Coordinates of N, CA and C and ligand atoms in Angstrom, one line a residue:
M427 N -3.7 9.4 -5.5 CA -3.7 10.3 -4.3 C -2.4 11.0 -4.2
G428 N -2.5 12.3 -4.1 CA -1.3 13.1 -4.0 C -0.8 13.3 -2.6
E429 N 0.4 13.9 -2.4 CA 1.0 14.0 -1.1 C 1.0 15.5 -0.7
H430 N 0.6 15.8 0.5 CA 0.7 17.1 1.0 C 2.2 17.5 1.2
S431 N 3.0 16.6 1.8 CA 4.3 17.0 2.1 C 5.2 15.7 1.8
R432 N 6.5 16.0 1.7 CA 7.4 14.9 1.5 C 7.7 14.3 2.8
Y433 N 8.3 13.1 2.8 CA 8.7 12.4 4.0 C 9.9 13.1 4.7
N434 N 10.0 12.9 5.9 CA 11.2 13.2 6.6 C 12.1 11.9 6.6
V435 N 13.2 12.0 6.0 CA 14.0 10.8 5.9 C 15.4 11.2 6.5
S436 N 15.9 10.4 7.4 CA 17.2 10.7 8.1 C 18.3 10.7 7.0
G437 N 19.1 11.8 7.0 CA 20.2 11.8 6.1 C 19.9 12.0 4.7
D438 N 18.7 12.4 4.4 CA 18.3 12.6 3.0 C 17.2 13.6 2.9
E439 N 17.6 14.8 2.6 CA 16.6 15.9 2.5 C 16.2 16.2 1.1
A440 N 16.7 15.4 0.2 CA 16.4 15.7 -1.2 C 14.9 15.7 -1.5
K441 N 14.5 16.7 -2.2 CA 13.0 16.9 -2.5 C 12.7 15.9 -3.6
I442 N 13.5 15.7 -4.6 CA 13.2 14.8 -5.7 C 14.0 13.5 -5.5
L443 N 13.3 12.4 -5.6 CA 14.0 11.1 -5.4 C 15.0 10.9 -6.6
K444 N 16.2 10.5 -6.2 CA 17.2 10.1 -7.3 C 16.6 8.9 -8.0
N445 N 16.6 9.0 -9.3 CA 16.0 7.9 -10.1 C 16.9 7.5 -11.2
K446 N 16.6 6.3 -11.7 CA 17.5 5.7 -12.8 C 17.4 6.5 -14.1
L447 N 16.3 7.2 -14.3 CA 16.2 7.9 -15.6 C 16.7 9.3 -15.5
G448 N 17.2 9.7 -14.4 CA 17.7 11.1 -14.2 C 16.7 12.2 -14.3
I449 N 15.5 11.8 -14.0 CA 14.4 12.9 -14.0 C 14.5 13.8 -12.8
A450 N 14.6 15.1 -13.1 CA 14.8 16.1 -12.1 C 13.6 17.0 -11.9
D451 N 12.5 16.7 -12.6 CA 11.3 17.5 -12.5 C 10.2 16.7 -11.7
Q452 N 9.8 17.2 -10.6 CA 8.9 16.5 -9.7 C 7.6 16.1 -10.4
K453 N 7.1 17.0 -11.2 CA 5.8 16.8 -11.9 C 5.9 15.7 -12.9
I454 N 7.0 15.7 -13.7 CA 7.3 14.6 -14.7 C 7.4 13.3 -13.9
L455 N 8.1 13.3 -12.8 CA 8.3 12.1 -12.1 C 6.9 11.5 -11.5
E456 N 6.1 12.4 -11.0 CA 4.8 12.0 -10.5 C 3.9 11.5 -11.6
D457 N 3.9 12.2 -12.8 CA 3.1 11.7 -13.9 C 3.6 10.3 -14.4
L458 N 4.9 10.1 -14.4 CA 5.4 8.8 -14.8 C 5.0 7.8 -13.9
E459 N 5.1 8.1 -12.6 CA 4.6 7.1 -11.6 C 3.1 6.8 -11.7
T460 N 2.3 7.7 -12.1 CA 0.9 7.5 -12.3 C 0.7 6.5 -13.5
L461 N 1.5 6.7 -14.5 CA 1.4 5.8 -15.7 C 1.8 4.4 -15.3
L462 N 2.9 4.4 -14.6 CA 3.5 3.1 -14.1 C 2.5 2.3 -13.2
L463 N 1.8 3.1 -12.4 CA 0.8 2.5 -11.5 C -0.4 1.9 -12.3
K464 N -0.8 2.6 -13.3 CA -1.9 2.1 -14.2 C -1.5 0.8 -14.9
D465 N -0.3 0.8 -15.4 CA 0.3 -0.4 -16.0 C 0.3 -1.6 -15.0
T466 N 0.7 -1.2 -13.8 CA 0.8 -2.3 -12.7 C -0.5 -2.9 -12.4
Y467 N -1.6 -2.0 -12.3 CA -2.9 -2.5 -12.1 C -3.3 -3.5 -13.3
A468 N -3.1 -3.1 -14.5 CA -3.4 -3.9 -15.7 C -2.7 -5.3 -15.6
H469 N -1.4 -5.2 -15.3 CA -0.6 -6.4 -15.2 C -1.1 -7.4 -14.2
F470 N -1.3 -6.9 -13.0 CA -1.7 -7.8 -11.9 C -3.2 -8.2 -11.9
L471 N -4.0 -7.4 -12.5 CA -5.4 -7.8 -12.7 C -5.5 -8.9 -13.7
T472 N -4.7 -8.9 -14.7 CA -4.6 -10.0 -15.7 C -4.1 -11.3 -15.0
L473 N -3.1 -11.1 -14.2 CA -2.6 -12.3 -13.5 C -3.7 -12.9 -12.6
L474 N -4.4 -12.0 -12.0 CA -5.5 -12.4 -11.1 C -6.5 -13.2 -11.8
Q475 N -6.9 -12.7 -13.0 CA -7.9 -13.4 -13.8 C -7.5 -14.7 -14.2
K476 N -6.2 -14.9 -14.5 CA -5.6 -16.2 -14.9 C -5.5 -17.1 -13.7
G477 N -5.8 -16.6 -12.5 CA -5.6 -17.4 -11.3 C -4.2 -17.6 -10.9
N478 N -3.4 -16.7 -11.2 CA -1.9 -16.9 -11.0 C -1.4 -16.1 -9.8
L479 N -2.3 -15.7 -8.8 CA -1.8 -14.9 -7.7 C -2.0 -15.6 -6.4
K480 N -1.0 -15.4 -5.5 CA -1.2 -15.9 -4.1 C -1.1 -14.6 -3.2
F481 N -2.0 -14.4 -2.4 CA -2.0 -13.1 -1.6 C -1.0 -13.3 -0.4
N482 N 0.2 -13.0 -0.6 CA 1.2 -13.1 0.5 C 2.2 -11.9 0.4
T483 N 3.1 -11.8 1.4 CA 4.0 -10.6 1.4 C 4.9 -10.6 0.2
K484 N 5.2 -11.8 -0.3 CA 6.0 -11.9 -1.5 C 5.4 -11.1 -2.7
L485 N 4.1 -11.3 -2.8 CA 3.3 -10.6 -3.9 C 3.4 -9.1 -3.7
I486 N 3.3 -8.6 -2.5 CA 3.4 -7.2 -2.3 C 4.8 -6.7 -2.7
F487 N 5.8 -7.4 -2.5 CA 7.2 -7.0 -2.9 C 7.3 -7.1 -4.5
E488 N 6.6 -8.1 -5.1 CA 6.6 -8.2 -6.5 C 5.9 -7.0 -7.2
I489 N 4.8 -6.6 -6.5 CA 4.0 -5.5 -7.0 C 4.9 -4.2 -7.0
H490 N 5.5 -4.0 -5.9 CA 6.3 -2.8 -5.7 C 7.5 -2.8 -6.7
K491 N 8.1 -3.9 -7.0 CA 9.2 -4.0 -7.9 C 8.7 -3.7 -9.4
Y492 N 7.6 -4.3 -9.7 CA 7.0 -4.1 -11.0 C 6.6 -2.6 -11.2
F493 N 6.0 -2.0 -10.2 CA 5.5 -0.7 -10.2 C 6.7 0.3 -10.4
L494 N 7.7 0.2 -9.6 CA 8.7 1.3 -9.5 C 10.1 0.8 -9.9
G495 N 10.2 -0.4 -10.4 CA 11.6 -1.0 -10.7 C 12.3 -0.2 -11.8
I496 N 11.5 0.3 -12.8 CA 12.1 1.0 -13.9 C 12.8 2.3 -13.4
L497 N 12.3 2.9 -12.3 CA 12.7 4.2 -11.8 C 13.7 4.1 -10.7
Y498 N 13.5 3.2 -9.8 CA 14.3 3.3 -8.5 C 15.0 2.0 -8.2
A499 N 16.2 2.1 -7.8 CA 17.0 0.9 -7.5 C 16.5 0.2 -6.3
W500 N 15.8 0.9 -5.4 CA 15.3 0.3 -4.2 C 13.9 -0.3 -4.3
A501 N 13.4 -0.3 -5.5 CA 12.0 -1.0 -5.7 C 12.1 -2.4 -5.4
G502 N 11.1 -2.8 -4.6 CA 10.9 -4.3 -4.2 C 11.9 -4.7 -3.1
K503 N 12.6 -3.6 -2.5 CA 13.6 -3.9 -1.5 C 13.2 -3.2 -0.2
I504 N 13.6 -3.8 0.9 CA 13.4 -3.2 2.2 C 14.2 -2.0 2.4
R505 N 13.6 -0.9 2.9 CA 14.3 0.4 3.0 C 15.4 0.3 4.1
T506 N 16.4 1.1 3.9 CA 17.6 1.1 4.8 C 17.6 2.5 5.6
V507 N 16.7 3.3 5.3 CA 16.6 4.6 6.0 C 15.4 4.6 7.0
E508 N 15.5 5.5 8.0 CA 14.3 5.7 8.9 C 13.4 6.7 8.3
I509 N 12.1 6.4 8.5 CA 11.1 7.3 7.9 C 10.0 7.7 8.9
S510 N 9.7 9.0 8.9 CA 8.6 9.5 9.7 C 7.7 10.3 8.8
K511 N 6.4 10.4 9.2 CA 5.5 11.3 8.5 C 4.6 12.0 9.6
D512 N 4.5 13.3 9.5 CA 3.7 14.0 10.5 C 3.9 13.5 11.9
D513 N 5.2 13.4 12.3 CA 5.7 13.0 13.6 C 5.4 11.5 13.9
M514 N 4.9 10.8 12.9 CA 4.7 9.4 13.1 C 5.9 8.6 12.6
L515 N 6.6 7.9 13.5 CA 7.8 7.1 13.1 C 7.3 5.7 12.7
F516 N 7.7 5.3 11.5 CA 7.3 4.0 11.1 C 8.4 3.0 11.6
C517 N 8.2 1.7 11.4 CA 9.0 0.7 11.9 C 10.5 1.0 11.7
A518 N 11.3 0.8 12.7 CA 12.8 1.0 12.6 C 13.3 0.0 11.4
S519 N 14.2 0.6 10.6 CA 14.6 -0.2 9.4 C 15.2 -1.6 9.9
S520 N 15.9 -1.6 11.1 CA 16.5 -2.8 11.5 C 15.4 -3.9 11.9
Q521 N 14.2 -3.4 12.1 CA 13.1 -4.4 12.6 C 12.2 -4.8 11.5
I522 N 12.4 -4.3 10.3 CA 11.4 -4.5 9.2 C 11.3 -6.0 8.8
K523 N 12.4 -6.6 8.7 CA 12.4 -8.0 8.2 C 11.6 -8.9 9.2
K524 N 11.8 -8.7 10.5 CA 11.1 -9.5 11.5 C 9.6 -9.1 11.5
S525 N 9.4 -7.8 11.4 CA 8.0 -7.3 11.4 C 7.2 -7.9 10.2
L526 N 7.9 -8.0 9.1 CA 7.2 -8.6 7.9 C 6.9 -10.1 8.0
Q527 N 7.7 -10.8 8.8 CA 7.3 -12.2 9.1 C 6.0 -12.3 9.9
D528 N 5.9 -11.4 10.9 CA 4.7 -11.3 11.7 C 3.5 -10.9 10.8
F529 N 3.8 -9.9 10.0 CA 2.8 -9.4 9.0 C 2.3 -10.5 8.1
N530 N 3.2 -11.3 7.6 CA 2.8 -12.4 6.7 C 1.9 -13.4 7.4
R531 N 2.1 -13.7 8.7 CA 1.3 -14.5 9.4 C -0.1 -13.9 9.6
L532 N -0.1 -12.6 10.0 CA -1.3 -11.9 10.1 C -2.2 -11.9 8.8
L533 N -1.4 -11.7 7.7 CA -2.1 -11.7 6.4 C -2.8 -13.0 6.2
K534 N -2.0 -14.1 6.4 CA -2.6 -15.5 6.2 C -3.8 -15.7 7.0
N535 N -3.8 -15.2 8.3 CA -4.9 -15.5 9.2 C -6.1 -14.5 8.9
N536 N -5.9 -13.5 8.1 CA -6.9 -12.5 7.9 C -7.3 -12.3 6.4
L537 N -7.0 -13.3 5.6 CA -7.4 -13.2 4.2 C -8.9 -13.5 4.2
P538 N -9.7 -12.7 3.4 CA -11.1 -13.0 3.4 C -11.4 -14.5 2.9
I539 N -12.5 -15.0 3.2 CA -12.9 -16.3 2.7 C -14.3 -16.1 2.1
S540 N -14.8 -17.0 1.3 CA -16.0 -16.8 0.5 C -17.2 -16.5 1.3
Q541 N -17.3 -17.0 2.5 CA -18.4 -16.8 3.3 C -18.5 -15.4 4.0
N542 N -17.4 -14.7 3.9 CA -17.3 -13.4 4.6 C -18.2 -12.4 3.9
N543 N -18.9 -11.6 4.7 CA -19.7 -10.5 4.1 C -18.8 -9.2 4.0
R544 N -19.4 -8.2 3.5 CA -18.7 -6.9 3.2 C -18.1 -6.4 4.5
K545 N -18.9 -6.5 5.6 CA -18.4 -6.0 6.9 C -17.1 -6.7 7.4
V546 N -17.2 -8.0 7.3 CA -16.0 -8.8 7.7 C -14.8 -8.6 6.8
I547 N -15.1 -8.5 5.5 CA -14.0 -8.3 4.6 C -13.4 -6.9 4.9
S548 N -14.2 -5.9 5.1 CA -13.6 -4.6 5.4 C -12.8 -4.6 6.7
K549 N -13.2 -5.4 7.6 CA -12.5 -5.5 8.9 C -11.2 -6.1 8.7
K550 N -11.2 -7.2 7.9 CA -9.9 -7.9 7.7 C -8.9 -7.0 6.9
L551 N -9.5 -6.4 5.8 CA -8.6 -5.5 5.0 C -8.1 -4.3 5.7
S552 N -8.8 -3.8 6.7 CA -8.4 -2.6 7.4 C -7.2 -3.0 8.3
L553 N -7.2 -4.2 8.9 CA -6.1 -4.7 9.7 C -4.9 -4.9 8.8
I554 N -5.0 -5.4 7.6 CA -3.9 -5.6 6.7 C -3.3 -4.3 6.3
H555 N -4.2 -3.4 5.9 CA -3.7 -2.0 5.5 C -2.9 -1.4 6.6
C556 N -3.5 -1.3 7.8 CA -2.9 -0.5 8.9 C -1.6 -1.2 9.3
E557 N -1.6 -2.5 9.4 CA -0.4 -3.1 9.9 C 0.8 -3.0 8.9
F558 N 0.4 -3.1 7.6 CA 1.4 -2.9 6.6 C 1.9 -1.5 6.6
N559 N 1.0 -0.5 6.8 CA 1.4 0.9 6.8 C 2.4 1.2 8.0
A560 N 2.1 0.6 9.1 CA 3.0 0.8 10.3 C 4.4 0.3 10.0
I561 N 4.5 -0.7 9.2 CA 5.9 -1.2 8.9 C 6.5 -0.3 7.8
H562 N 5.7 0.0 6.8 CA 6.2 0.9 5.8 C 7.6 0.4 5.2
P563 N 7.6 -0.8 4.6 CA 8.9 -1.4 4.3 C 9.6 -0.7 3.2
F564 N 9.0 0.1 2.4 CA 9.6 0.6 1.2 C 10.0 2.1 1.4
R565 N 11.0 2.5 0.6 CA 11.4 3.9 0.7 C 10.3 4.9 0.3
E566 N 9.5 4.5 -0.7 CA 8.4 5.3 -1.2 C 7.4 4.3 -1.8
G567 N 6.1 4.8 -2.0 CA 5.2 3.9 -2.7 C 4.4 2.9 -1.8
N568 N 4.6 3.0 -0.5 CA 3.9 2.1 0.3 C 2.4 2.2 0.2
G569 N 1.8 3.4 0.2 CA 0.4 3.6 0.1 C -0.2 3.0 -1.2
R570 N 0.4 3.4 -2.3 CA -0.1 2.9 -3.6 C 0.0 1.4 -3.7
T571 N 1.1 0.8 -3.2 CA 1.3 -0.6 -3.3 C 0.3 -1.4 -2.4
I572 N 0.0 -1.0 -1.2 CA -0.9 -1.7 -0.4 C -2.3 -1.5 -0.9
R573 N -2.6 -0.4 -1.4 CA -4.0 -0.2 -1.9 C -4.2 -1.1 -3.2
L574 N -3.2 -1.2 -4.0 CA -3.3 -2.1 -5.2 C -3.5 -3.5 -4.7
F575 N -2.7 -3.9 -3.7 CA -2.8 -5.3 -3.2 C -4.2 -5.6 -2.7
L576 N -4.8 -4.6 -1.9 CA -6.1 -4.8 -1.4 C -7.2 -4.8 -2.5
D577 N -6.9 -4.0 -3.5 CA -7.8 -4.0 -4.7 C -7.9 -5.3 -5.3
L578 N -6.7 -6.0 -5.4 CA -6.7 -7.3 -6.0 C -7.5 -8.3 -5.2
I579 N -7.4 -8.2 -3.9 CA -8.2 -9.1 -3.0 C -9.7 -8.8 -3.2
A580 N -10.0 -7.5 -3.2 CA -11.4 -7.1 -3.4 C -12.0 -7.6 -4.7
V581 N -11.2 -7.5 -5.8 CA -11.7 -8.0 -7.1 C -11.9 -9.5 -7.0
D582 N -10.9 -10.2 -6.4 CA -11.0 -11.6 -6.2 C -12.3 -12.1 -5.5
F583 N -12.8 -11.2 -4.6 CA -14.0 -11.6 -3.9 C -15.2 -11.0 -4.5
G584 N -15.1 -10.6 -5.8 CA -16.3 -10.1 -6.5 C -16.7 -8.6 -6.3
Y585 N -15.8 -7.9 -5.7 CA -16.0 -6.4 -5.5 C -15.2 -5.7 -6.6
G586 N -15.5 -4.4 -6.8 CA -14.8 -3.5 -7.7 C -13.5 -3.0 -6.9
L587 N -12.7 -2.2 -7.6 CA -11.6 -1.6 -7.0 C -12.1 -0.7 -5.9
I588 N -11.4 -0.7 -4.7 CA -11.9 0.1 -3.6 C -12.0 1.6 -3.9
D589 N -13.1 2.2 -3.6 CA -13.3 3.6 -3.9 C -13.0 4.5 -2.7
Y590 N -11.8 5.1 -2.7 CA -11.4 5.9 -1.6 C -12.0 7.3 -1.8
G591 N -12.6 7.6 -2.9 CA -13.3 8.9 -3.1 C -14.5 9.1 -2.3
K592 N -14.9 8.0 -1.5 CA -16.1 8.2 -0.6 C -15.7 8.8 0.7
T593 N -14.4 9.0 0.9 CA -13.9 9.7 2.1 C -13.0 10.8 1.6
T594 N -12.4 11.6 2.6 CA -11.5 12.6 2.2 C -10.1 12.2 2.5
K595 N -9.1 12.8 1.9 CA -7.7 12.5 2.1 C -7.4 12.6 3.6
M596 N -8.0 13.7 4.2 CA -7.7 13.9 5.7 C -8.2 12.8 6.5
N597 N -9.5 12.3 6.2 CA -10.0 11.2 7.0 C -9.2 9.9 6.8
Y598 N -8.7 9.7 5.5 CA -7.9 8.6 5.2 C -6.6 8.6 6.1
I599 N -6.0 9.8 6.1 CA -4.7 9.9 6.9 C -5.0 9.7 8.4
K600 N -6.1 10.2 8.9 CA -6.5 10.0 10.3 C -6.7 8.5 10.6
A601 N -7.3 7.8 9.6 CA -7.5 6.4 9.8 C -6.1 5.7 9.8
C602 N -5.2 6.1 9.0 CA -3.8 5.5 9.1 C -3.1 5.8 10.4
V603 N -3.3 7.0 10.9 CA -2.7 7.4 12.2 C -3.3 6.6 13.3
A604 N -4.6 6.4 13.3 CA -5.3 5.6 14.3 C -4.8 4.1 14.2
G605 N -4.6 3.7 13.0 CA -4.1 2.3 12.7 C -2.8 2.1 13.3
M606 N -2.0 3.1 13.4 CA -0.6 2.9 14.0 C -0.7 2.5 15.5
Q607 N -1.9 2.9 16.1 CA -2.1 2.5 17.5 C -3.1 1.3 17.6
K608 N -3.2 0.6 16.5 CA -4.0 -0.6 16.4 C -5.5 -0.3 16.6
D609 N -5.9 0.9 16.3 CA -7.3 1.2 16.2 C -7.7 1.2 14.7
Y610 N -8.3 0.1 14.3 CA -8.6 -0.1 12.8 C -10.0 0.4 12.4
S611 N -10.7 0.9 13.4 CA -12.2 1.1 13.1 C -12.4 2.2 12.0
K612 N -11.6 3.2 12.0 CA -11.8 4.3 11.0 C -11.4 3.8 9.6
M613 N -10.4 3.0 9.5 CA -10.0 2.4 8.2 C -11.1 1.4 7.8
Q614 N -11.6 0.7 8.7 CA -12.7 -0.3 8.4 C -13.9 0.4 7.8
K615 N -14.3 1.6 8.3 CA -15.4 2.3 7.8 C -15.1 2.8 6.4
I616 N -13.9 3.3 6.2 CA -13.5 3.8 4.8 C -13.6 2.6 3.8
L617 N -13.0 1.5 4.2 CA -13.0 0.4 3.2 C -14.4 -0.2 3.0
F618 N -15.2 -0.2 4.1 CA -16.6 -0.7 3.9 C -17.3 0.2 2.9
K619 N -17.2 1.5 3.0 CA -17.9 2.4 2.1 C -17.3 2.2 0.7
G620 N -16.0 1.9 0.6 CA -15.3 1.9 -0.7 C -15.5 0.6 -1.4
L621 N -16.1 -0.4 -0.7 CA -16.3 -1.7 -1.4 C -17.7 -1.8 -2.0
A622 N -17.7 -2.0 -3.3 CA -19.0 -2.1 -4.0 C -18.9 -3.4 -4.9
R623 N -20.0 -4.1 -5.0 CA -20.1 -5.3 -5.8 C -19.9 -5.1 -7.3
G624 N -19.0 -5.8 -7.9 CA -18.8 -5.9 -9.3 C -18.6 -4.7 -10.1
A625 N -18.1 -3.6 -9.4 CA -17.8 -2.4 -10.2 C -16.4 -2.3 -10.7
N626 N -15.9 -3.4 -11.0 CA -14.4 -3.5 -11.3 C -14.1 -2.7 -12.6
S627 N -13.1 -1.9 -12.4 CA -12.4 -1.0 -13.4 C -13.4 -0.1 -14.2
Ligands
ATP373 N1 0.7 10.7 9.5 C1 0.6 9.4 9.0 N2 0.6 8.4 9.9 C2 0.5 7.1 9.4 N3 0.4 6.8 8.1 C3 0.4 7.8 7.2 C4 0.5 9.1 7.6 N4 0.4 9.9 6.5 C5 0.3 9.0 5.5 N5 0.3 7.8 5.9 C6 0.2 6.5 5.1 O1 1.4 6.5 4.3 C7 1.1 6.4 3.0 C8 2.1 7.1 2.1 O2 3.2 6.3 2.0 P1 4.2 6.4 0.8 O3 4.5 7.8 0.5 O4 5.4 5.5 1.1 O5 3.4 5.8 -0.3 P2 2.7 6.5 -1.6 O6 2.3 5.4 -2.5 O7 3.6 7.5 -2.1 O8 1.5 7.1 -0.9 P3 0.3 8.0 -1.4 O9 0.0 7.6 -2.8 O10 -0.8 7.6 -0.5 O11 0.7 9.4 -1.3 C9 -0.3 6.9 2.8 O12 -1.0 6.3 1.7 C10 -0.9 6.5 4.1 O13 -1.3 5.1 4.0
MG374 MG1 4.7 8.9 -1.2

């Protein structure tokens, strides 16, 4: 999923993120991130098949580190800058650590169980998606990381990777905005439509 605009970050108006490889071309950087994301999917889907994953906040941080660690020093680390998007201010950097503790509890209490049907699973995953998004713990890559994490849960429960192509980017963003006010219904609809049995990869 591409971005319409870059983030507003306090004290950092750079268009291209400073990276370890010294890449100064936005397109090359985006293409590389796309490749890295594919590799990250392959890596964690393999771990999932081997039964080696626990769905907790630690795993989300490991995914982010694996995904972007080759490029950015801040991969897998809590951001130290304030971030807003379309006038939406995400969690204050000073509050992220505490918010993640609350999030980890929420995650534990809302992980799907085998008896849950598609409706219940989409409800639980929408809560996880929206609450994680409101915290936005990373400097960049929050969307891709939480979508990958939710994909792993979906696959674990016999679904395919969640298909966001059944909605529009605009509706998805609207669902994220509503989620910031704890209205998860729009995201739930998107995830419900995106969940399909056994269509993995
Ligand atoms: N106006 C908004 N209000 C709330 N959340 C938003 C808004 N716009 C985007 N988002 C959320 O923030 C995410 C983008 O975060 P970030 O740029 O850190 O991650 P990303 O992996 O680069 O995202 P993406 O691949 O979706 O562009 C989106 O995927 C969406 O979940
Ligand atoms: Mg982004």
